[in-house]
CSV table of C-alpha atoms and ligand atoms in Angstrom, one decimal:
chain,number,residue,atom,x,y,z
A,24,UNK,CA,-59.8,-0.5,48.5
A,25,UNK,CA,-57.4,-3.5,49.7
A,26,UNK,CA,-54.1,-3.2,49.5
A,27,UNK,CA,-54.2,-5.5,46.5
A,28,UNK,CA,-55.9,-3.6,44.1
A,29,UNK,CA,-54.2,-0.4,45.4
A,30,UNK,CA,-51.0,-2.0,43.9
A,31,UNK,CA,-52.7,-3.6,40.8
A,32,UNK,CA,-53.8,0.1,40.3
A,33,UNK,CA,-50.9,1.9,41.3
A,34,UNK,CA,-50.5,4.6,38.6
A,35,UNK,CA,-54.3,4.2,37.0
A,36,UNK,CA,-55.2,6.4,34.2
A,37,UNK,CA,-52.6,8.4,35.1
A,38,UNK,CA,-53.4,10.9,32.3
A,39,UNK,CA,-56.3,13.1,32.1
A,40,UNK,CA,-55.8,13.8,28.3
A,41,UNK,CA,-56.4,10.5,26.9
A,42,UNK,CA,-57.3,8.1,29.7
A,43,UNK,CA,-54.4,6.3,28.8
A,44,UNK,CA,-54.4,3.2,31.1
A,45,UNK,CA,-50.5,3.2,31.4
A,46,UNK,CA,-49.2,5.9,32.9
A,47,UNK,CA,-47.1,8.4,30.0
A,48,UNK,CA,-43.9,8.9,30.4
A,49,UNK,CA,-43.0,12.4,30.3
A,50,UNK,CA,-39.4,12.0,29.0
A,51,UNK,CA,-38.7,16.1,29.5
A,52,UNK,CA,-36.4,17.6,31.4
A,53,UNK,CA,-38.4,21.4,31.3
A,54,UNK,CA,-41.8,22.4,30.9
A,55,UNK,CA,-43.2,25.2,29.3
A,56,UNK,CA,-44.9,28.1,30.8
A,57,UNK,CA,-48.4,29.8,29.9
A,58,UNK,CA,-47.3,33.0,31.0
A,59,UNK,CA,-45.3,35.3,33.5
A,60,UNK,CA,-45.5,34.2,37.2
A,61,UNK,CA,-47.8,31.3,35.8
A,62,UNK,CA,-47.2,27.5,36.2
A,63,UNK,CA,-48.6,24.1,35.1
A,64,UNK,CA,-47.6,22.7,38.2
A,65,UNK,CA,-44.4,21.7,36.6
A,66,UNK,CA,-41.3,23.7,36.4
A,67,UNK,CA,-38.5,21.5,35.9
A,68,UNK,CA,-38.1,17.5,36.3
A,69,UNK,CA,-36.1,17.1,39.0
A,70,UNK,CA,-37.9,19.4,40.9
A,71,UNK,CA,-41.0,17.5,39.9
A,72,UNK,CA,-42.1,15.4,37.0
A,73,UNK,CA,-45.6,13.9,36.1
A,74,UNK,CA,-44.4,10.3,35.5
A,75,UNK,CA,-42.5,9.9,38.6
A,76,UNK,CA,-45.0,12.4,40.5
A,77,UNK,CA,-47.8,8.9,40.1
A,78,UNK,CA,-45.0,6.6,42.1
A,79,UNK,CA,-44.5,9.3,44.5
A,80,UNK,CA,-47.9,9.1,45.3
A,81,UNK,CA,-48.8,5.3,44.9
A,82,UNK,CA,-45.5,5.1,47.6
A,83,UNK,CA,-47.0,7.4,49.7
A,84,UNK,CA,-50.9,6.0,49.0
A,85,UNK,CA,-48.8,2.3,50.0
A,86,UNK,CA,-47.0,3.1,52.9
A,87,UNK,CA,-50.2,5.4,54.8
A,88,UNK,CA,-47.7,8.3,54.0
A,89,UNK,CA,-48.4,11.6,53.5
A,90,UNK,CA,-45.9,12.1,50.8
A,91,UNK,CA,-43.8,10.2,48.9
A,92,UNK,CA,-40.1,10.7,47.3
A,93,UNK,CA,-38.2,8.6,44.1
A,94,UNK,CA,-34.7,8.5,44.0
A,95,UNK,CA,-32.3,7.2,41.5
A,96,UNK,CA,-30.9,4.2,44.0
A,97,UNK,CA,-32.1,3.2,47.3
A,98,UNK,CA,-28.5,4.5,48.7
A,99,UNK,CA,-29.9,8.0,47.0
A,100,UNK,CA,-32.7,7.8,49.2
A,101,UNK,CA,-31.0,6.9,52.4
A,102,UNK,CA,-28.8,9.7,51.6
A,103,UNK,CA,-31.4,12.2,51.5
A,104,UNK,CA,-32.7,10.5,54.8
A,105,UNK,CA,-29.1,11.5,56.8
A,106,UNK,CA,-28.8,14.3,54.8
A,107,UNK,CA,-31.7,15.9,57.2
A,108,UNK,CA,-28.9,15.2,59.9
A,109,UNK,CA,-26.2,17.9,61.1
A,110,UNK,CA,-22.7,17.5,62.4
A,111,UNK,CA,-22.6,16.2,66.3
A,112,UNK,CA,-26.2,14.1,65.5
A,113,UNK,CA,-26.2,10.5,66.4
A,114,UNK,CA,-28.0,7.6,65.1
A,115,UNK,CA,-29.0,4.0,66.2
A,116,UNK,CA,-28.6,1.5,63.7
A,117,UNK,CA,-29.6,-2.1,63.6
A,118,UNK,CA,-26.3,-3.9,64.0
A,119,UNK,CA,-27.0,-6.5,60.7
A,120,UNK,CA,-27.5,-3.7,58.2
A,121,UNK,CA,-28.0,-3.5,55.0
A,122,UNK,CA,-23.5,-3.6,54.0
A,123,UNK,CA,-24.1,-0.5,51.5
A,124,UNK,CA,-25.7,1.6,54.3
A,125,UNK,CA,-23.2,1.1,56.9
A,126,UNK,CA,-20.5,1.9,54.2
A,127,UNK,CA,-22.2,5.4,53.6
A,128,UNK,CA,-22.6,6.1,57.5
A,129,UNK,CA,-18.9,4.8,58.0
A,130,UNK,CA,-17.7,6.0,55.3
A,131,UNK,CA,-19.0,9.1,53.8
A,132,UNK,CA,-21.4,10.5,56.6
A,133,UNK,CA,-18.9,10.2,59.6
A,134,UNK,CA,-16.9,12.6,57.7
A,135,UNK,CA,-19.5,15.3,58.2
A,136,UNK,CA,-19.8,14.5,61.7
A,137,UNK,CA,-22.4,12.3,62.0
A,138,UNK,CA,-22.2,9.7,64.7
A,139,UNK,CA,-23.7,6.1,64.9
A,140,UNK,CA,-23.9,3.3,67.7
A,141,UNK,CA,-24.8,-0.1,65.6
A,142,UNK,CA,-26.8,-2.5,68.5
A,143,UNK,CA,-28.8,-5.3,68.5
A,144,UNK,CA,-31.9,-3.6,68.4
A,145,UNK,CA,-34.3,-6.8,68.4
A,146,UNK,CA,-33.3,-6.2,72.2
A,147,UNK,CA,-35.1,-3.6,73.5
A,148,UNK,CA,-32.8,-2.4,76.2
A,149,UNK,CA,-29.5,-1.9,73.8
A,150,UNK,CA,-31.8,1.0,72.1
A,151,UNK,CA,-32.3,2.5,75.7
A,152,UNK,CA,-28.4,2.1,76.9
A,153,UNK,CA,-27.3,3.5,73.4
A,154,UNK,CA,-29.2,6.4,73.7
A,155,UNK,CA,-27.2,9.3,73.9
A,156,UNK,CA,-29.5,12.9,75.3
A,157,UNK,CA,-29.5,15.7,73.1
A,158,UNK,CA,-27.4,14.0,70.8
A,159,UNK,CA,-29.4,11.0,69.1
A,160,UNK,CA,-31.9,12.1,66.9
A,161,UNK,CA,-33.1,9.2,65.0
A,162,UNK,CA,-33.3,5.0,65.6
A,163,UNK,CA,-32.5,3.7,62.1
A,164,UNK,CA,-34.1,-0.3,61.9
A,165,UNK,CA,-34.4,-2.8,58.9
A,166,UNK,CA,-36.9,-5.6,60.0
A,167,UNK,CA,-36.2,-8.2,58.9
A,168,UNK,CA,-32.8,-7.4,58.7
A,169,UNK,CA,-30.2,-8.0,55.5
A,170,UNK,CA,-29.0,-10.8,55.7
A,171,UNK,CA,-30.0,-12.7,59.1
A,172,UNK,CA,-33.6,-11.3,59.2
A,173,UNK,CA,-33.6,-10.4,62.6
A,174,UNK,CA,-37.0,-8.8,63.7
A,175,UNK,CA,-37.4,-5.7,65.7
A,176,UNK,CA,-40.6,-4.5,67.5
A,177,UNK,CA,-41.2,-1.3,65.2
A,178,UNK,CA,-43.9,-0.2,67.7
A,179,UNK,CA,-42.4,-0.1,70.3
A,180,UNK,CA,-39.3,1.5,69.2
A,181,UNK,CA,-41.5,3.7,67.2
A,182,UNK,CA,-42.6,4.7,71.0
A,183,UNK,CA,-39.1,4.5,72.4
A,184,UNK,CA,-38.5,7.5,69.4
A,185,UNK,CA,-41.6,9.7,70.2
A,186,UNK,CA,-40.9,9.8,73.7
A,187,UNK,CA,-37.4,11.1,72.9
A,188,UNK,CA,-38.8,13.4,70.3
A,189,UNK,CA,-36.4,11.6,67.5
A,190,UNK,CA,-37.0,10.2,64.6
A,191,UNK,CA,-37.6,6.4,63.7
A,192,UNK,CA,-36.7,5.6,60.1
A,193,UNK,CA,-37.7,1.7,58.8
A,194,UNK,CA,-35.7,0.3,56.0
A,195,UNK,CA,-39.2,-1.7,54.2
A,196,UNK,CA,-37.2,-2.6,51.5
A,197,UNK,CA,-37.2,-7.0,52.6
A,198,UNK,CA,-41.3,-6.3,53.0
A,199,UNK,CA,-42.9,-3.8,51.3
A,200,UNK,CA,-46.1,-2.1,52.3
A,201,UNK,CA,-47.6,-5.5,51.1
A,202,UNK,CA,-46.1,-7.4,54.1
A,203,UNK,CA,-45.7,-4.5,56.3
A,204,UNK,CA,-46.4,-0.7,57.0
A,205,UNK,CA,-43.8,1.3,59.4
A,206,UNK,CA,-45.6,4.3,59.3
A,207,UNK,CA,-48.9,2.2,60.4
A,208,UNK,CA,-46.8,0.9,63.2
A,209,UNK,CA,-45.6,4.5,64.2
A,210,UNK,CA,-42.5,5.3,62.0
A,211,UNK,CA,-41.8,8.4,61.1
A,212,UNK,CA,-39.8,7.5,57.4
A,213,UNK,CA,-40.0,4.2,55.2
A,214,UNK,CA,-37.1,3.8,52.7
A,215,UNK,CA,-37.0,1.3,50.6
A,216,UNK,CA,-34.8,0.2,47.6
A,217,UNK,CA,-37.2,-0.1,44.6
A,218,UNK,CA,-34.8,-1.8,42.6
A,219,UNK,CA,-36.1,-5.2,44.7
A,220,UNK,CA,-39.5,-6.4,45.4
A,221,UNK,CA,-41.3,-3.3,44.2
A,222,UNK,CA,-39.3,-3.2,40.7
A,223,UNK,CA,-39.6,-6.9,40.9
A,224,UNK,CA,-37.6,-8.1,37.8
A,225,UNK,CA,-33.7,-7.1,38.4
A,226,UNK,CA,-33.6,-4.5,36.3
A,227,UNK,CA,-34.1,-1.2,37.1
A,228,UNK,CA,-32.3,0.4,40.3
A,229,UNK,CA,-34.7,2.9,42.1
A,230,UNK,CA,-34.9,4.2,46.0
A,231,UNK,CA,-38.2,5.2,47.3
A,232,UNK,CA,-39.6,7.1,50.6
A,233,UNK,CA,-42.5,7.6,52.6
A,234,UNK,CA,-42.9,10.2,55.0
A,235,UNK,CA,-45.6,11.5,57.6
A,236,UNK,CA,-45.9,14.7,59.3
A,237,UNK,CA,-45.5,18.0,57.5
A,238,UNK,CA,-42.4,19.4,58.1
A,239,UNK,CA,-40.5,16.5,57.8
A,240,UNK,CA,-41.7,16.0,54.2
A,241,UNK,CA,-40.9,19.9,53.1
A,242,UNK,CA,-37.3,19.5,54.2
A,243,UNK,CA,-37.1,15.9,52.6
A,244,UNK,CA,-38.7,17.1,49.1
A,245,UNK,CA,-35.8,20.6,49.9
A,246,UNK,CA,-33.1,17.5,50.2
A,247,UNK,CA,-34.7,15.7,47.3
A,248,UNK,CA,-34.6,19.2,44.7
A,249,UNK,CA,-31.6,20.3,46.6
A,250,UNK,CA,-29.4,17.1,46.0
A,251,UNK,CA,-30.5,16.2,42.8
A,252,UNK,CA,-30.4,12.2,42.7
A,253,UNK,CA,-34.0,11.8,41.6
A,254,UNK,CA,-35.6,9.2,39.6
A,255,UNK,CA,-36.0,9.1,36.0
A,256,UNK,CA,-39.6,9.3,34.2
A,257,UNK,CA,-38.7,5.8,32.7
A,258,UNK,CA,-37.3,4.3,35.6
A,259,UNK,CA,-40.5,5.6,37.6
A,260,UNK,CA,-42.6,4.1,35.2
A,261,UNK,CA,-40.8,0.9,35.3
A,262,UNK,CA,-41.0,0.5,39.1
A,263,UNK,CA,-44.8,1.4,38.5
A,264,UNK,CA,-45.1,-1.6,36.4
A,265,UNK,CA,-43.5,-3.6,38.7
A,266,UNK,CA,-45.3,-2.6,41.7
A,267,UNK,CA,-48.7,-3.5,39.7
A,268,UNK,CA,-47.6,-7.3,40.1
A,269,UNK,CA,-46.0,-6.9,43.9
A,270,UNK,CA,-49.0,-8.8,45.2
A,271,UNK,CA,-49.0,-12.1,42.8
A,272,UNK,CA,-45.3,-12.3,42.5
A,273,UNK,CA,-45.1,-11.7,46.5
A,274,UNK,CA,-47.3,-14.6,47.2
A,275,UNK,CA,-45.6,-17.1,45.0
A,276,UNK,CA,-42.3,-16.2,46.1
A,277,UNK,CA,-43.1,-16.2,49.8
A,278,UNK,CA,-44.5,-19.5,49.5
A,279,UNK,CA,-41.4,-20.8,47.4
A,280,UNK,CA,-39.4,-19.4,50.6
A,281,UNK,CA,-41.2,-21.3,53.0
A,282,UNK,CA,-40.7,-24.9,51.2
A,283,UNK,CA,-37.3,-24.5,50.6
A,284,UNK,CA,-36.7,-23.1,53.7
A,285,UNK,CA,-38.4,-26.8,55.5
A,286,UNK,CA,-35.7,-28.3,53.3
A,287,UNK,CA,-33.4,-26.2,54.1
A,288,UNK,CA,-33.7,-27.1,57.9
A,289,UNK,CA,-34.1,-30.7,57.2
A,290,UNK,CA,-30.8,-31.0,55.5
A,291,UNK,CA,-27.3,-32.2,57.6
A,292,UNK,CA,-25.1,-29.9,56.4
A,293,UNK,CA,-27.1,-27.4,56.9
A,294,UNK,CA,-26.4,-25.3,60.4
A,295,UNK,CA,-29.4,-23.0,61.0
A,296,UNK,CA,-32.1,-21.2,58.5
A,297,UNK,CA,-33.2,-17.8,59.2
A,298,UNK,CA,-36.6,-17.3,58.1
A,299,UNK,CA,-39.2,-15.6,60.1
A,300,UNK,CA,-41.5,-18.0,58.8
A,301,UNK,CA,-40.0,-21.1,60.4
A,302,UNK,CA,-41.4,-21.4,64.2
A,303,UNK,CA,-37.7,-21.9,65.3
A,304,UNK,CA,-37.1,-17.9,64.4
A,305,UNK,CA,-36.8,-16.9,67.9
A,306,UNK,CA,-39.0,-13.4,66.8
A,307,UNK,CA,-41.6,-15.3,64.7
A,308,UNK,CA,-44.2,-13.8,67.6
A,309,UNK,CA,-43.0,-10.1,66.9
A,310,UNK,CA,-43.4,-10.6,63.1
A,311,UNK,CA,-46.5,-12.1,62.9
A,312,UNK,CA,-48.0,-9.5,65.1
A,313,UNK,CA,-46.7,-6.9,62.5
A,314,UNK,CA,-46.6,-8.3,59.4
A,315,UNK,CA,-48.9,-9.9,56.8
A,316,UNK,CA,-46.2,-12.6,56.4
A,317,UNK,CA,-42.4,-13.5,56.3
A,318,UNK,CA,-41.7,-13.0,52.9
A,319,UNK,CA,-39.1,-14.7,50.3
A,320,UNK,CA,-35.9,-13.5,51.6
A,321,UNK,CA,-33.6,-16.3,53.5
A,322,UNK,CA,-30.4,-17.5,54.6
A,323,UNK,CA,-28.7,-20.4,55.9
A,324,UNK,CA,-25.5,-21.3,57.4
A,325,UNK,CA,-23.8,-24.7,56.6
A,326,UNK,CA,-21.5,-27.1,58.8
A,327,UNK,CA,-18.7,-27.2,56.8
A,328,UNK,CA,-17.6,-24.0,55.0
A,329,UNK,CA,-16.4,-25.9,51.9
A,330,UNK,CA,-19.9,-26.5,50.7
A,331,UNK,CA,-20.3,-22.4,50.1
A,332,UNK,CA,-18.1,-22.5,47.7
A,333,UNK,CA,-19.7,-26.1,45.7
A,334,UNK,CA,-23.5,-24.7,46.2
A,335,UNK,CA,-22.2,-21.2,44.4
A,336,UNK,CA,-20.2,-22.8,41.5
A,337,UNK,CA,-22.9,-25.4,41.2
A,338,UNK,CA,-26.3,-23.9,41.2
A,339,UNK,CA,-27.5,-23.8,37.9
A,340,UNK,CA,-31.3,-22.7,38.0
A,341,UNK,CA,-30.3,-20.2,40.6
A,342,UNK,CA,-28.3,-17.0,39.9
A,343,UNK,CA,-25.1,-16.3,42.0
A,344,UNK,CA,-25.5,-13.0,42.1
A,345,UNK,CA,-26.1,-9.9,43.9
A,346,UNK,CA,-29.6,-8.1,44.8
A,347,UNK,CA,-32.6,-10.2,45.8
A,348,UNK,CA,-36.5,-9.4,45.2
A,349,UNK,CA,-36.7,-10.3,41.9
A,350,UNK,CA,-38.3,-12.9,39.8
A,351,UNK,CA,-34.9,-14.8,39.5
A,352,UNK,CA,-33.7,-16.6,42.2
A,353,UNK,CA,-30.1,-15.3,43.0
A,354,UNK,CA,-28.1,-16.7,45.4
A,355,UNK,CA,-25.5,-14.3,47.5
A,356,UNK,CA,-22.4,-14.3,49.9
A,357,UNK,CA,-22.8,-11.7,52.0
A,358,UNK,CA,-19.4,-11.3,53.6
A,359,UNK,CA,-17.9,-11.6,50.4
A,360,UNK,CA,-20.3,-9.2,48.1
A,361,UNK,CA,-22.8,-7.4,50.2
A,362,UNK,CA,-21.5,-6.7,53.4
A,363,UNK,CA,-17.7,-7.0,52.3
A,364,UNK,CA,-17.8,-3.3,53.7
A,365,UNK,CA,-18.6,-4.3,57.5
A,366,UNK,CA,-15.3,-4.5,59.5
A,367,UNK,CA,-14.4,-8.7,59.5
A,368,UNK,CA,-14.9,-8.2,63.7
A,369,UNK,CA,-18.3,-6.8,63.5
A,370,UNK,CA,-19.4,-9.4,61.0
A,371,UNK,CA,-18.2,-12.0,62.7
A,372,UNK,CA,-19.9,-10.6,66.1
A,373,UNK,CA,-23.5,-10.3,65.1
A,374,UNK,CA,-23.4,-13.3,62.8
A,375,UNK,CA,-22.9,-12.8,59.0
A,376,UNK,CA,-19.9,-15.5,59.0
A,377,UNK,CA,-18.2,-17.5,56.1
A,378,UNK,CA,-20.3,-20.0,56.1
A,379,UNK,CA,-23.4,-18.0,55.3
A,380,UNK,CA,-25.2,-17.5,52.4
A,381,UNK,CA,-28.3,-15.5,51.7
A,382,UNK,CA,-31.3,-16.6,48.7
A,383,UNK,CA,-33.4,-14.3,47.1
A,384,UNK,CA,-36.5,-16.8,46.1
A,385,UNK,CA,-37.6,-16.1,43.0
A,386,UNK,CA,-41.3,-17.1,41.5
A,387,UNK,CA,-39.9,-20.6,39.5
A,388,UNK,CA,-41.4,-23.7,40.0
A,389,UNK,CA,-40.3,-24.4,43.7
A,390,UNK,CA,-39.4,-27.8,42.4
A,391,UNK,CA,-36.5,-26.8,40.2
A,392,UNK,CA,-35.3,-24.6,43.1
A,393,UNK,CA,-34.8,-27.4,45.9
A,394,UNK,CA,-33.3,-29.8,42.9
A,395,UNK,CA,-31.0,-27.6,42.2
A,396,UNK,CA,-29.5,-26.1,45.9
A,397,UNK,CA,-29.6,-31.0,46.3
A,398,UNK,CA,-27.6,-31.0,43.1
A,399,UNK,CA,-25.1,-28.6,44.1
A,400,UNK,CA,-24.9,-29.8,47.6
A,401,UNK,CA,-24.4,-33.0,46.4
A,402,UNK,CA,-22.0,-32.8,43.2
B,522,LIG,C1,-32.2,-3.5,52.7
B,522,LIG,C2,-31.6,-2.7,51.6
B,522,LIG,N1,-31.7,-1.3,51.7
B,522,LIG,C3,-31.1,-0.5,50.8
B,522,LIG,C4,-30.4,-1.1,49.7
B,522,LIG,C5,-29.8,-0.1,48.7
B,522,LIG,O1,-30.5,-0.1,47.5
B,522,LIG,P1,-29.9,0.3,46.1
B,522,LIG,O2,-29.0,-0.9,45.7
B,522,LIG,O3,-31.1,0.4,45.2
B,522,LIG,O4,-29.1,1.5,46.2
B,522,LIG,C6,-30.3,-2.4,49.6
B,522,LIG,C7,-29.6,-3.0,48.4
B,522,LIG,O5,-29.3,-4.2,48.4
B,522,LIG,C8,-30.9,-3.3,50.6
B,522,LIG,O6,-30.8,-4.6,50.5
């Protein structure tokens, strides 16, 4: 089956009873048992529940993993993820993270003793020199990164990890397994916030997981029980939903992205685009190779910083708002909302400046988009 009508069927006849098309939402938090030391299968919903049991597996089905994990947030999931971690571990980070991830590293985690070095990891060598023996146990990558979508070579560091016997963990959440597949390319973990592409429609908040390799999955469904922070049967069956249309909403919004990402780079005030899909993205090689495509996610910088502020107060078809992967196009200021968290020095360092704002292209008429970023450029 291609990938395509995997999604479209993610969830099919999900009940046995009735053949119901839609997956059943089985809003309970207990389940009853036929007898002593006997089971249905189903004990008690946050240990496991049938509704959210179907996105578990379509996520796993997705990603080529062999099992798959819902959480209430994306954060929830990439909780669970360090939560497999111990005091005196280290990580590798991506240096242009995802704001709320570095917060909970920084923040939270660090308190516990977990270490991190955040390097440019599109540069293969600042993985190797940040390596730390006996102490690193996992590379943690988003590619293409929030917000300057950088590209890393998953394979390879996916490589670089097995040869250390650590872990490689890919943040999918800009891609999805329609675009790209970590654990294809050797990853060990896929997290992804379902509250953006795979939700699709900004409103339902959701974390997901994909996992291969046996023992690895055991102690992440322990962490999952453990911890608690799973998803709810409606909120699974609303990221179900949306996943059924990933693959038509992807395709419009990815080629919205690429038009007004042309006129993006043809405008004068306009400094520099990030888009892997432009030739000028100097990793456009990498993600071709390992990707199906670049996506709908961009950002831009502009020549003079005052224009941030007209383009945000002036877009009306566009949301200024936070989040991306939707059907809406929002408009964002990272240093300001996203990554506000990321020490001013660091930002400033690997790039996500003042004068940079990120768009989440949305499945409008592509028209209406570019009039309106001209209108507010221009008022
Ligand atoms: C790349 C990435 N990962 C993780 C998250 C966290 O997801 P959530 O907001 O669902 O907790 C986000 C949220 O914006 C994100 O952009």
């Amino acid at each position: 089956m291609k990938l395509d009508t995997a999604i479209a069927h993610a969830g099919l006849c999900g009940d046995p009873v009735t053949g119901a098309v839609s997956t059943p939402i089985y809003q309970t938090s207990t389940f009853r048992h036929p007898a002593l030391g006997e089971s249905t299968g189903f004990d008690y919903s946050r240990s496991s529940n049938p509704t959210r049991k179907v996105l578990e597996e379509s996520i796993a089905a997705l990603e080529s993993g062999e099992k798959g994990f819902a959480f209430s947030t994306g954060l929830a999931a990439i909780t669970a993820v360090f939560m497999l971690f111990k005091s005196g571990d280290h990580i590798i980070f991506s240096d242009d993270l995802y704001g709320g991830t570095y917060r909970l590293l920084d923040k939270v985690f660090s308190q516990f003793g977990l270490s991190a070095s955040f390097v440019d990891t599109t540069c293969f060598k600042n993985l190797e020199k940040a390596f730390i023996k006996d102490k690193t146990k996992a590379v943690f990558i988003e590619s293409p990164t929030n917000p300057l979508l950088k590209i890393s070579d998953i394979r390879k560091i996916s490589a670089f990890a097995h040869k250390n016997n650590i872990l490689c963990i890919v943040d999918n959440t800009l891609m999805t397994p329609l675009l790209q597949q970590p654990l294809l390319l050797g990853a060990d973990i896929v997290a992804h916030s379902g509250t953006k592409f795979l939700g699709g429609h900004n409103d339902t908040l959701a974390g997901l997981l994909a996992a291969n390799g046996s023992e690895l999955c055991a102690r992440l469904a322990f962490i999952q029980n453990a911890t608690g922070a799973v998803l709810s049967p409606f909120d699974s069956w609303l990221i179900l939903r949306g996943m059924k249309t990933l693959s038509v909403r992807m395709q419009r919004s990815q080629e919205n992205a690429q038009k007004v990402a042309r006129w993006l780079s043809a405008r004068r005030q306009v400094a520099r685009v990030y888009y892997p899909g432009l030739e000028s993205h100097p990793h456009a090689d990498i993600h071709k190779i390992q990707s199906a495509g670049p996506g709908a996610m961009l950002s831009f910088s502009v020549k003079d910083k005052s224009l941030v502020e007209k383009i945000i107060n002036n877009v009306k078809v566009i949301s200024f708002a936070e989040s991306l992967g939707g059907i809406e196009t929002l408009i964002t200021y990272p240093a300001k909302q996203t990554h506000s968290d990321i020490p001013e020095e660091l930002r400033n360092r690997i790039g996500i400046t003042d004068d940079l704002l990120r768009i989440s292209i949305g499945i409008e008429d592509v028209n209406d988009l570019i009039n309106d970023l001209k209108q507010a450029m221009e008022k």
